[in-house]
Amino acid sequence: MHKNQFVIGVIVSNVSGVLSRVSGMFTRRGFNIDCLTVGETESSEFSRITVVFHGDDDIKERIIKQLEKLHDVKEVEILNPHETVIRELLLIKVRNTPATRQDIMTAVEIFRSKIVDYSTTALICELTGETSKIDAFIELMKPYGIMEMCRTGMVAIERGDNCLKTEK
């Protein structure tokens, strides 16, 4: 994580339009979202949104207060990066040639990635990890010819028994 970058965990009702209202709150106030991921929680009634953004402490506090005002927001918490597991997923399609195949497979092994699709012309690799690991793997694959890629953005969960509650 970069200096002045914050990760917020938000528990919301799993209803239509909630994501639009949350992201719209950022847009209306001129705050930029670096990363946003959303998915259902352990309860189908709730979704968890992870938002990553840059700013100072004043911006952080304003964002939290504005999010807490939204009707379907149940819980908002700034996640301490030292007490949080933060991961990203990357799917990357790289050109496969006999001349480069072994080097790519060696990199896959070193990065603890895995090949999830193989053809004579392309390999699709799956990698999970911290953003810096994902970025390093992408840089390493550039000379081999990245054909296509997508990444999830960050998901984050606190270590230990600290939990965002789905009841309020």
Short mmCIF file of C-alpha atoms in Angstrom, two decimals:
data_model
loop_
_atom_site.label_atom_id
_atom_site.label_comp_id
_atom_site.label_asym_id
_atom_site.label_seq_id
_atom_site.Cartn_x
_atom_site.Cartn_y
_atom_site.Cartn_z
CA MET A 1 0.00 0.00 0.00
CA HIS A 2 1.08 3.53 -0.72
CA LYS A 3 1.35 6.37 1.76
CA ASN A 4 -2.01 8.09 2.29
CA GLN A 5 -3.83 5.14 0.75
CA PHE A 6 -6.74 3.81 2.78
CA VAL A 7 -8.70 0.57 2.59
CA ILE A 8 -12.28 0.67 3.84
CA GLY A 9 -14.49 -2.34 4.46
CA VAL A 10 -18.20 -1.60 4.06
CA ILE A 11 -21.07 -3.95 4.88
CA VAL A 12 -24.23 -3.09 2.93
CA SER A 13 -27.65 -4.59 2.38
CA ASN A 14 -27.57 -6.90 -0.62
CA VAL A 15 -30.19 -4.98 -2.60
CA SER A 16 -30.31 -3.39 -6.03
CA GLY A 17 -28.71 0.05 -6.35
CA VAL A 18 -26.49 -0.01 -3.26
CA LEU A 19 -23.23 -0.12 -5.21
CA SER A 20 -24.41 2.76 -7.36
CA ARG A 21 -25.23 4.85 -4.28
CA VAL A 22 -21.88 4.09 -2.63
CA SER A 23 -19.81 4.85 -5.73
CA GLY A 24 -22.02 7.88 -6.48
CA MET A 25 -21.22 9.31 -3.05
CA PHE A 26 -17.52 9.35 -4.02
CA THR A 27 -18.27 10.92 -7.42
CA ARG A 28 -20.55 13.66 -6.07
CA ARG A 29 -17.90 14.76 -3.59
CA GLY A 30 -15.00 14.58 -6.04
CA PHE A 31 -13.24 11.68 -4.33
CA ASN A 32 -11.40 9.26 -6.60
CA ILE A 33 -11.67 5.51 -6.03
CA ASP A 34 -8.42 3.62 -6.68
CA CYS A 35 -10.07 0.23 -6.39
CA LEU A 36 -13.53 -1.11 -5.62
CA THR A 37 -14.56 -4.74 -5.17
CA VAL A 38 -17.89 -6.13 -4.04
CA GLY A 39 -19.31 -9.54 -3.27
CA GLU A 40 -21.85 -11.35 -1.16
CA THR A 41 -20.87 -12.08 2.46
CA GLU A 42 -21.42 -15.21 4.52
CA SER A 43 -25.05 -14.02 4.68
CA SER A 44 -26.93 -13.57 1.39
CA GLU A 45 -28.66 -10.53 2.94
CA PHE A 46 -25.42 -8.53 2.89
CA SER A 47 -22.58 -7.63 0.55
CA ARG A 48 -19.11 -6.48 1.44
CA ILE A 49 -17.53 -3.63 -0.46
CA THR A 50 -13.81 -2.99 -0.27
CA VAL A 51 -12.87 0.55 -1.32
CA VAL A 52 -9.28 1.76 -1.75
CA PHE A 53 -8.60 5.48 -2.11
CA HIS A 54 -5.93 8.14 -1.57
CA GLY A 55 -6.28 11.20 0.63
CA ASP A 56 -5.42 12.82 3.89
CA ASP A 57 -7.03 12.14 7.28
CA ASP A 58 -9.67 14.84 6.68
CA ILE A 59 -10.80 13.21 3.44
CA LYS A 60 -10.80 9.78 5.13
CA GLU A 61 -13.04 11.05 7.94
CA ARG A 62 -15.42 12.79 5.51
CA ILE A 63 -15.75 9.64 3.43
CA ILE A 64 -16.54 7.52 6.48
CA LYS A 65 -19.17 10.00 7.71
CA GLN A 66 -20.79 10.21 4.28
CA LEU A 67 -20.86 6.42 3.86
CA GLU A 68 -22.41 5.98 7.32
CA LYS A 69 -25.27 8.30 6.28
CA LEU A 70 -26.30 6.04 3.39
CA HIS A 71 -29.45 4.03 4.17
CA ASP A 72 -28.28 0.55 3.20
CA VAL A 73 -24.80 0.88 4.73
CA LYS A 74 -24.64 -1.25 7.88
CA GLU A 75 -20.98 -0.92 8.89
CA VAL A 76 -17.93 1.05 7.75
CA GLU A 77 -14.41 0.44 8.94
CA ILE A 78 -10.94 1.66 7.98
CA LEU A 79 -8.78 -1.45 7.79
CA ASN A 80 -5.33 -1.17 9.34
CA PRO A 81 -2.89 -2.54 6.73
CA HIS A 82 -0.71 -4.08 9.47
CA GLU A 83 -3.67 -6.06 10.84
CA THR A 84 -5.31 -6.95 7.53
CA VAL A 85 -4.80 -9.59 4.86
CA ILE A 86 -5.01 -7.82 1.49
CA ARG A 87 -4.99 -9.78 -1.76
CA GLU A 88 -5.64 -9.35 -5.45
CA LEU A 89 -6.31 -11.85 -8.23
CA LEU A 90 -4.74 -11.60 -11.69
CA LEU A 91 -5.60 -13.54 -14.82
CA ILE A 92 -3.02 -12.86 -17.52
CA LYS A 93 -2.80 -14.30 -21.02
CA VAL A 94 0.76 -14.45 -22.33
CA ARG A 95 1.98 -15.41 -25.80
CA ASN A 96 3.26 -19.02 -25.77
CA THR A 97 6.19 -19.91 -28.02
CA PRO A 98 8.64 -22.78 -27.79
CA ALA A 99 11.44 -20.25 -27.21
CA THR A 100 9.77 -18.59 -24.18
CA ARG A 101 7.63 -21.36 -22.70
CA GLN A 102 10.21 -22.63 -20.17
CA ASP A 103 11.04 -19.11 -18.93
CA ILE A 104 7.35 -18.36 -18.40
CA MET A 105 6.82 -21.66 -16.59
CA THR A 106 9.81 -20.94 -14.34
CA ALA A 107 8.35 -17.51 -13.46
CA VAL A 108 4.96 -19.12 -12.78
CA GLU A 109 6.63 -21.52 -10.34
CA ILE A 110 8.70 -18.83 -8.58
CA PHE A 111 5.67 -16.56 -8.12
CA ARG A 112 3.53 -19.48 -6.93
CA SER A 113 1.19 -18.79 -9.80
CA LYS A 114 -0.50 -21.49 -11.85
CA ILE A 115 -1.32 -22.04 -15.47
CA VAL A 116 -5.10 -22.38 -15.80
CA ASP A 117 -5.30 -22.61 -19.60
CA TYR A 118 -2.78 -23.82 -22.16
CA SER A 119 -2.70 -23.67 -25.93
CA THR A 120 0.14 -23.75 -28.40
CA THR A 121 -0.18 -19.97 -28.82
CA ALA A 122 -1.14 -18.70 -25.37
CA LEU A 123 -0.92 -19.45 -21.66
CA ILE A 124 -3.35 -18.08 -19.08
CA CYS A 125 -1.79 -17.68 -15.64
CA GLU A 126 -3.63 -17.12 -12.37
CA LEU A 127 -1.88 -15.31 -9.54
CA THR A 128 -3.06 -14.11 -6.15
CA GLY A 129 -1.15 -11.91 -3.77
CA GLU A 130 -0.40 -8.41 -2.65
CA THR A 131 -0.50 -5.66 -5.26
CA SER A 132 3.31 -5.41 -5.38
CA LYS A 133 3.55 -9.12 -6.26
CA ILE A 134 0.92 -8.76 -8.98
CA ASP A 135 2.70 -5.70 -10.41
CA ALA A 136 6.07 -7.49 -10.39
CA PHE A 137 4.63 -10.51 -12.25
CA ILE A 138 3.06 -8.26 -14.89
CA GLU A 139 6.39 -6.49 -15.44
CA LEU A 140 8.14 -9.84 -15.77
CA MET A 141 5.61 -11.04 -18.37
CA LYS A 142 5.76 -7.93 -20.59
CA PRO A 143 8.75 -9.10 -22.68
CA TYR A 144 6.94 -12.37 -23.48
CA GLY A 145 3.91 -10.55 -24.90
CA ILE A 146 0.89 -9.91 -22.71
CA MET A 147 -2.12 -10.57 -24.91
CA GLU A 148 -4.79 -9.76 -22.33
CA MET A 149 -5.17 -9.43 -18.59
CA CYS A 150 -7.66 -8.60 -15.89
CA ARG A 151 -7.27 -8.10 -12.16
CA THR A 152 -9.85 -8.04 -9.42
CA GLY A 153 -8.59 -5.20 -7.34
CA MET A 154 -8.00 -5.58 -3.63
CA VAL A 155 -10.04 -7.62 -1.23
CA ALA A 156 -9.24 -7.27 2.44
CA ILE A 157 -10.17 -8.91 5.72
CA GLU A 158 -8.86 -8.24 9.22
CA ARG A 159 -6.68 -10.78 10.97
CA GLY A 160 -7.83 -12.55 14.13
CA ASP A 161 -11.34 -12.32 15.48
CA ASN A 162 -12.00 -8.71 14.39
CA CYS A 163 -14.94 -8.79 11.98
CA LEU A 164 -17.18 -6.38 10.15
CA LYS A 165 -20.62 -7.21 11.47
CA THR A 166 -23.51 -8.04 9.16
CA GLU A 167 -26.08 -7.13 11.79
CA LYS A 168 -26.92 -3.69 13.03
#
